[in-house]
CSV table of C-alpha atoms and ligand atoms in Angstrom, one decimal:
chain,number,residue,atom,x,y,z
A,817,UNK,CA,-108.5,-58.4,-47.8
A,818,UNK,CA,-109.2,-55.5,-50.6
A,819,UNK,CA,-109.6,-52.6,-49.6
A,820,UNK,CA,-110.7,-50.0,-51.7
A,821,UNK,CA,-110.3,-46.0,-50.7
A,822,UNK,CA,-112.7,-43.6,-51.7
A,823,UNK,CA,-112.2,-40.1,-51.2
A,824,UNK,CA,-113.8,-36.5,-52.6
A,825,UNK,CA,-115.9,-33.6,-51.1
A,826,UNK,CA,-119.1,-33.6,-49.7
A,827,UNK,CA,-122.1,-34.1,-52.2
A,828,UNK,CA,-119.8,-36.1,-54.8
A,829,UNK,CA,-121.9,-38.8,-54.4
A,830,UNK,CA,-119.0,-40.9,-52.6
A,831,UNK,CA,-121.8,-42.9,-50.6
A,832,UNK,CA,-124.2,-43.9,-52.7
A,833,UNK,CA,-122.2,-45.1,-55.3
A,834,UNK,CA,-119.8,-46.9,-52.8
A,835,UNK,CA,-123.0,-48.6,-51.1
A,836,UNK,CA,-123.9,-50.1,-54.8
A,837,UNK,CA,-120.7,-51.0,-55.9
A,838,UNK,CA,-120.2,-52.6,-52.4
A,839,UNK,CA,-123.1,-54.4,-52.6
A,840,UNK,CA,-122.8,-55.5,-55.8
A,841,UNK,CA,-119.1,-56.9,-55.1
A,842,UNK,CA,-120.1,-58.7,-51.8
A,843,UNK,CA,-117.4,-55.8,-50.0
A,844,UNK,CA,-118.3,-54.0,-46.9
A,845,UNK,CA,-119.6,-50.1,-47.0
A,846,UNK,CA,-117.8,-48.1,-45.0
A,847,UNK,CA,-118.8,-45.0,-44.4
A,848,UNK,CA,-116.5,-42.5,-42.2
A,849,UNK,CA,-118.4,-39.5,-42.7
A,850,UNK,CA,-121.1,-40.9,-40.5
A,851,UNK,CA,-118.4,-41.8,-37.6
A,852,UNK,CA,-117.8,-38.2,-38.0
A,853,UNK,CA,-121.4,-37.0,-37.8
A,854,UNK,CA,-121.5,-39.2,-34.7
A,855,UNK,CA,-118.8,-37.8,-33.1
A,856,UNK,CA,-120.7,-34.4,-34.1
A,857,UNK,CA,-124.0,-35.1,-32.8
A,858,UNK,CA,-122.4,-36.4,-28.9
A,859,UNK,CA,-120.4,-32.9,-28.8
A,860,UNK,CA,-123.8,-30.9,-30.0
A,861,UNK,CA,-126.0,-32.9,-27.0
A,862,UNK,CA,-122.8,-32.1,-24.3
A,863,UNK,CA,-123.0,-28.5,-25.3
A,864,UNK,CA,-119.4,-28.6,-26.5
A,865,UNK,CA,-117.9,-25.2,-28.0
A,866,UNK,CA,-117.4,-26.4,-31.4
A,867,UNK,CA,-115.2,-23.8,-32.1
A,868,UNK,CA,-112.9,-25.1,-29.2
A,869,UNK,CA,-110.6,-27.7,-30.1
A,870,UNK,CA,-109.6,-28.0,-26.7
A,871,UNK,CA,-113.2,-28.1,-25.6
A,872,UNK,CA,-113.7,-31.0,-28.4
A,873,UNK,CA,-110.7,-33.0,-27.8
A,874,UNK,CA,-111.5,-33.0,-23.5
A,875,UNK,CA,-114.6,-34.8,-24.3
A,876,UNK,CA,-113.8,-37.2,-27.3
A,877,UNK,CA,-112.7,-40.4,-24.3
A,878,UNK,CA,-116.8,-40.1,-23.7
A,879,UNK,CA,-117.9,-40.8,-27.0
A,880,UNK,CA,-117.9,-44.3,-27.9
A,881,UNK,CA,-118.3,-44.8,-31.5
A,882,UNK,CA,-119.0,-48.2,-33.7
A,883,UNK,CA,-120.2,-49.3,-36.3
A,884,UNK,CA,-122.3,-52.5,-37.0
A,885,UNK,CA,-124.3,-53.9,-39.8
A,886,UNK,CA,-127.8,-55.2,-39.8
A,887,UNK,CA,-129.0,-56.5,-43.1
A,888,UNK,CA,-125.7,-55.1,-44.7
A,889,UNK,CA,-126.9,-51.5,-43.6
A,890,UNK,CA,-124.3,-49.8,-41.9
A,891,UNK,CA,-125.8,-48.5,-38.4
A,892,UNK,CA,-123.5,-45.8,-36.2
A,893,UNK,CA,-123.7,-46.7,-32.9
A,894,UNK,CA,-123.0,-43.7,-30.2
A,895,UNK,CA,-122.5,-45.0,-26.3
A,896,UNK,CA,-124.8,-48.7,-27.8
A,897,UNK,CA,-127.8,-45.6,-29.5
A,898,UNK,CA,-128.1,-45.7,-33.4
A,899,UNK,CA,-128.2,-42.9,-34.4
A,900,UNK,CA,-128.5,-43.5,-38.4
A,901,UNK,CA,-131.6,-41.3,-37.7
A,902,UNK,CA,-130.0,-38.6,-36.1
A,903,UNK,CA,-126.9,-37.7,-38.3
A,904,UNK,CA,-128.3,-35.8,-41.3
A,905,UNK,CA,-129.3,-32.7,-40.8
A,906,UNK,CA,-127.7,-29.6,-41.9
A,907,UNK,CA,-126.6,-28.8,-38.1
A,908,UNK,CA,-124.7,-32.0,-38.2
A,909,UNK,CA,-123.1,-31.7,-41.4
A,910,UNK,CA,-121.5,-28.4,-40.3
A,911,UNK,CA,-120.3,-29.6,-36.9
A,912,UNK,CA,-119.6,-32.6,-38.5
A,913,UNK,CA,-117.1,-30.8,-40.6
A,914,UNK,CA,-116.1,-28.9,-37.5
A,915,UNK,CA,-115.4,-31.6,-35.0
A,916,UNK,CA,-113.6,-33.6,-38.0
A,917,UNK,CA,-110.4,-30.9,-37.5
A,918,UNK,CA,-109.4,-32.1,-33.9
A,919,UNK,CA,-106.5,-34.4,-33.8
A,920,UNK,CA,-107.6,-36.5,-31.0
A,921,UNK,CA,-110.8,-37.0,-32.9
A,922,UNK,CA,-109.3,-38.1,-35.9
A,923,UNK,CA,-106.7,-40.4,-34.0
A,924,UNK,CA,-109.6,-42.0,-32.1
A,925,UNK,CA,-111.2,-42.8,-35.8
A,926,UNK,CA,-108.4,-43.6,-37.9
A,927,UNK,CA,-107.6,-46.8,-35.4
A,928,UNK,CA,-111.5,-47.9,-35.5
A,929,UNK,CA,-111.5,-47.7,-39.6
A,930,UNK,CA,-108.3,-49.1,-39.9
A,931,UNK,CA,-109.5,-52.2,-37.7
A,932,UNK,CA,-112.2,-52.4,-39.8
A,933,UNK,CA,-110.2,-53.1,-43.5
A,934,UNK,CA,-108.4,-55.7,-41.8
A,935,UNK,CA,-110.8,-57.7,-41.2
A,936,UNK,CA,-113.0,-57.2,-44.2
A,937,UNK,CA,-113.2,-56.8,-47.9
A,938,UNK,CA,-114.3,-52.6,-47.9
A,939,UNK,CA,-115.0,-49.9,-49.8
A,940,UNK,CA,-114.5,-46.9,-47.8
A,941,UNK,CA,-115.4,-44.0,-48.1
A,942,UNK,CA,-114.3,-40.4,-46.8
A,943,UNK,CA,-112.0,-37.7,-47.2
A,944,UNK,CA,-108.5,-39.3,-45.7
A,945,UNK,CA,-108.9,-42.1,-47.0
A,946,UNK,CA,-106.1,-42.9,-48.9
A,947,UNK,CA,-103.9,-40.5,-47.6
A,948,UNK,CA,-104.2,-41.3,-43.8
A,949,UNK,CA,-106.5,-44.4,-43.0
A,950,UNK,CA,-105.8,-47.0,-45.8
A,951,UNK,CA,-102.5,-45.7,-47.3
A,952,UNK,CA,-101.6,-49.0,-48.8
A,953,UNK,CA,-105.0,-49.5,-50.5
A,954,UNK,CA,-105.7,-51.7,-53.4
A,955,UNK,CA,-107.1,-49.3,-55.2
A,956,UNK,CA,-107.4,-45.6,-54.8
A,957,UNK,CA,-110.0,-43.3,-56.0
A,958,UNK,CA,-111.1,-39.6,-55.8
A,959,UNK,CA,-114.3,-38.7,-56.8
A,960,UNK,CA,-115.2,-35.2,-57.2
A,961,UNK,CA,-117.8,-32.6,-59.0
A,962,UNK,CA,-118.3,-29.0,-59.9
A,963,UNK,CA,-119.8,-27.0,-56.6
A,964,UNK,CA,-123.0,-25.9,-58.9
A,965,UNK,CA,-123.4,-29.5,-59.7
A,966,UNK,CA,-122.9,-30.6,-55.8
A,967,UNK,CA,-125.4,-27.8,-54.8
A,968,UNK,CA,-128.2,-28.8,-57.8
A,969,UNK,CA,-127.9,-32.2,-56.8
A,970,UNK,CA,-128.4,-31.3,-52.8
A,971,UNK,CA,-131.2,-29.2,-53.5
A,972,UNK,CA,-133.0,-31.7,-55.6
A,973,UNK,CA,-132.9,-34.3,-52.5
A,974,UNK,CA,-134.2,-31.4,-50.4
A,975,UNK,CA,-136.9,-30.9,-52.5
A,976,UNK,CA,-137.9,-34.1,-53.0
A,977,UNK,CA,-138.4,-34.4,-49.1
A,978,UNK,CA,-140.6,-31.7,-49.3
A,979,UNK,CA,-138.0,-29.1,-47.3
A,980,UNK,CA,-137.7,-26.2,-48.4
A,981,UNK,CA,-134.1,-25.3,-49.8
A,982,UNK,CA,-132.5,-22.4,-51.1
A,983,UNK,CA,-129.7,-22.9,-53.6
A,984,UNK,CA,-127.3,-20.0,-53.3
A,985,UNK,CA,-127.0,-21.1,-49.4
A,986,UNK,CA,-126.2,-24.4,-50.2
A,987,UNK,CA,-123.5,-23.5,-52.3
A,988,UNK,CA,-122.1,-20.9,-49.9
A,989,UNK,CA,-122.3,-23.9,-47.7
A,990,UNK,CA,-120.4,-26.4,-49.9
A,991,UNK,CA,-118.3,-24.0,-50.5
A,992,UNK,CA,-117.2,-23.4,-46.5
A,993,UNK,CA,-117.1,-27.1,-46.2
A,994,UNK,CA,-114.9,-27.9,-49.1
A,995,UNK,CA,-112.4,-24.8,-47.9
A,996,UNK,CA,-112.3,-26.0,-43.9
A,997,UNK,CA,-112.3,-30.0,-45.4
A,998,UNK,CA,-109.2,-29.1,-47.4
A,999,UNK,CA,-107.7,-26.8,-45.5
A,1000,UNK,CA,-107.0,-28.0,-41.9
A,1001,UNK,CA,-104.2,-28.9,-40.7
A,1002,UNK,CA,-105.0,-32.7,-39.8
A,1003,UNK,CA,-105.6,-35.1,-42.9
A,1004,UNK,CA,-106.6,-32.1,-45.1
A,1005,UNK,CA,-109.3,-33.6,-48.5
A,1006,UNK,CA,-106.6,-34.1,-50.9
A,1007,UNK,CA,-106.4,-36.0,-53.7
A,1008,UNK,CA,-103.0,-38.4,-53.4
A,1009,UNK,CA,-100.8,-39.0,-56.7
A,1010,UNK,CA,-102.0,-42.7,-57.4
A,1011,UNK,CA,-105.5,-41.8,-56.7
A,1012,UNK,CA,-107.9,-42.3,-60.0
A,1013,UNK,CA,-109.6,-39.5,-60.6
A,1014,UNK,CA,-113.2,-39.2,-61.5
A,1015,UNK,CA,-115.4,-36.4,-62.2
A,1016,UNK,CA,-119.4,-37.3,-61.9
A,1017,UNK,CA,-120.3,-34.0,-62.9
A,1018,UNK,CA,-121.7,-35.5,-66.2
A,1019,UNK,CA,-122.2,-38.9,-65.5
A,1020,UNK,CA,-125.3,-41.1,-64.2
A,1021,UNK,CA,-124.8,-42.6,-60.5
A,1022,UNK,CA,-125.2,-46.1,-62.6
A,1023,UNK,CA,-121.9,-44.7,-64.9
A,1024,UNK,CA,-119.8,-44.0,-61.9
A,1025,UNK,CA,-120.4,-47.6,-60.1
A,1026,UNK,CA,-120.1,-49.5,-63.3
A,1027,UNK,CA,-117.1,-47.2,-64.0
A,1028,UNK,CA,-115.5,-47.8,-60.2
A,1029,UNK,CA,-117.3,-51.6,-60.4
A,1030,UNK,CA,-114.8,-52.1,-63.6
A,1031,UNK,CA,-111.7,-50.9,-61.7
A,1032,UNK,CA,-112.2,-53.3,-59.1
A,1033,UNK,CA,-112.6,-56.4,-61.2
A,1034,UNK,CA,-108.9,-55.5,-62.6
A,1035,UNK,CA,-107.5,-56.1,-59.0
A,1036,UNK,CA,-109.2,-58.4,-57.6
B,291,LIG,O1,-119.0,-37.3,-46.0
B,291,LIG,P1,-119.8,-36.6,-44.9
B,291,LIG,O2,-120.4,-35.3,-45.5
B,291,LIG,O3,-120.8,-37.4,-44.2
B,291,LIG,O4,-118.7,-36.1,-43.8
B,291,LIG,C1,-119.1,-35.3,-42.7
B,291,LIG,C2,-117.9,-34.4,-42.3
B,291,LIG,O5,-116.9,-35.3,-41.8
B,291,LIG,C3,-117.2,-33.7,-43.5
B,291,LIG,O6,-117.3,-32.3,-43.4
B,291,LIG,C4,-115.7,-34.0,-43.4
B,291,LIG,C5,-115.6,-35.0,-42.2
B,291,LIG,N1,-114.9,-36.2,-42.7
B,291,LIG,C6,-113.5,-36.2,-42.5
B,291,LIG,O7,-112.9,-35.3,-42.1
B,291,LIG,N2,-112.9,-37.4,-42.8
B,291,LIG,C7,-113.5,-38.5,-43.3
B,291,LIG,N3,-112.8,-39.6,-43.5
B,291,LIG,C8,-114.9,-38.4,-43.4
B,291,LIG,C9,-115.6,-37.3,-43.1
């Protein structure tokens, strides 16, 4: 199997580019950030303290988590409910990023995504990727951009959606993400030595996946 590790910050644009390179390879997308946000959205309906690890990690054994594909679109299942729908909301993003801190929350996901690259050809993305989950990937990469850049690009989907968005609150927002993704003590965001660095702050979503597309071929 090939597995491919991608790994950045939030708002890189780690999943849409690993969902067209993916597709255009005939790999699997895998996309941990939504396991995450599913985790999230179970301790947000069971009134969990999400400030509480303790509180968190108590309730994790009743959150069962999967992931299946229909039509090569990954769907999150929580307790046999998609919740695709449900996951992407700024609420979710920040508890998303809260929950993600608890060990037993991260042990519980790093044995269901490491399952998963056994058994398939992936690109997967995340933040531990290929520090913790898929240490022994083919090939590694760590995508990143500037936080205006992250923000601009955030507020522009926003926008386009017709919700209204306010830039400097984004940012602060990125900003607290990056510093609690890359800070905790559990599989901290960090970019490991043999990791290929790329920065999409000037280049075209079709730049990056030809650029990451090209990087793939070599190994394969
Ligand atoms: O990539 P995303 O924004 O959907 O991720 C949601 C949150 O989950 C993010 O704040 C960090 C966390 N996460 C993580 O800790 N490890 C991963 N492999 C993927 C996501």
């Amino acid at each position: 199997m090939i597995n491919v590790a991608i790994d950045g910050p939030a708002g890189a644009g780690k999943s849409t580019i690993a969902k067209k390179a993916a597709k255009d390879l005939g790999f699997i997308y895998v996309d941990t950030g939504a396991m995450f946000r599913a985790m999230a959205l179970y301790m947000v309906r069971s009134g969990a303290d999400l400030d509480n690890s303790g509180d968190i990690a108590a309730k994790v054994g009743d959150a069962d988590i999967d992931i299946v594909y229909e039509d090569g679109i990954q769907c999150v299942m929580l307790n046999g409910e998609n919740v695709n729908g449900l996951i992407r909301t700024e609420e979710i993003s920040n508890a998303a990023s809260k929950v993600a801190v608890v060990k037993e929350v991260r042990q519980k996901m790093l044995v269901l995504q490491k399952d998963i690259a056994k058994k398939h050809d992936v690109i997967m993305d995340g933040r531990d990727i290929g520090s913790a989950v898929l240490p022994d990937a083919d090939l590694k990469i760590y995508l990143t951009a500037s936080v205006d850049v992250r923000a601009m690009r955030r507020y522009k989907e926003n926008t386009e959606k017709g919700m209204a968005s306010d830039l400097d609150a984004i940012k602060t927002d990125i900003r607290e993400r990056d510093e609690r993704d890359m800070t905790r003590a559990e599989a901290p965001l960090t970019k490991v030595p043999d990791a290929v660095e790329i920065d999409s702050s000037d280049m075209t979503i079709d730049e990056v996946v030809a650029k990451i597309e090209g990087l793939i071929r070599e190994i394969r």
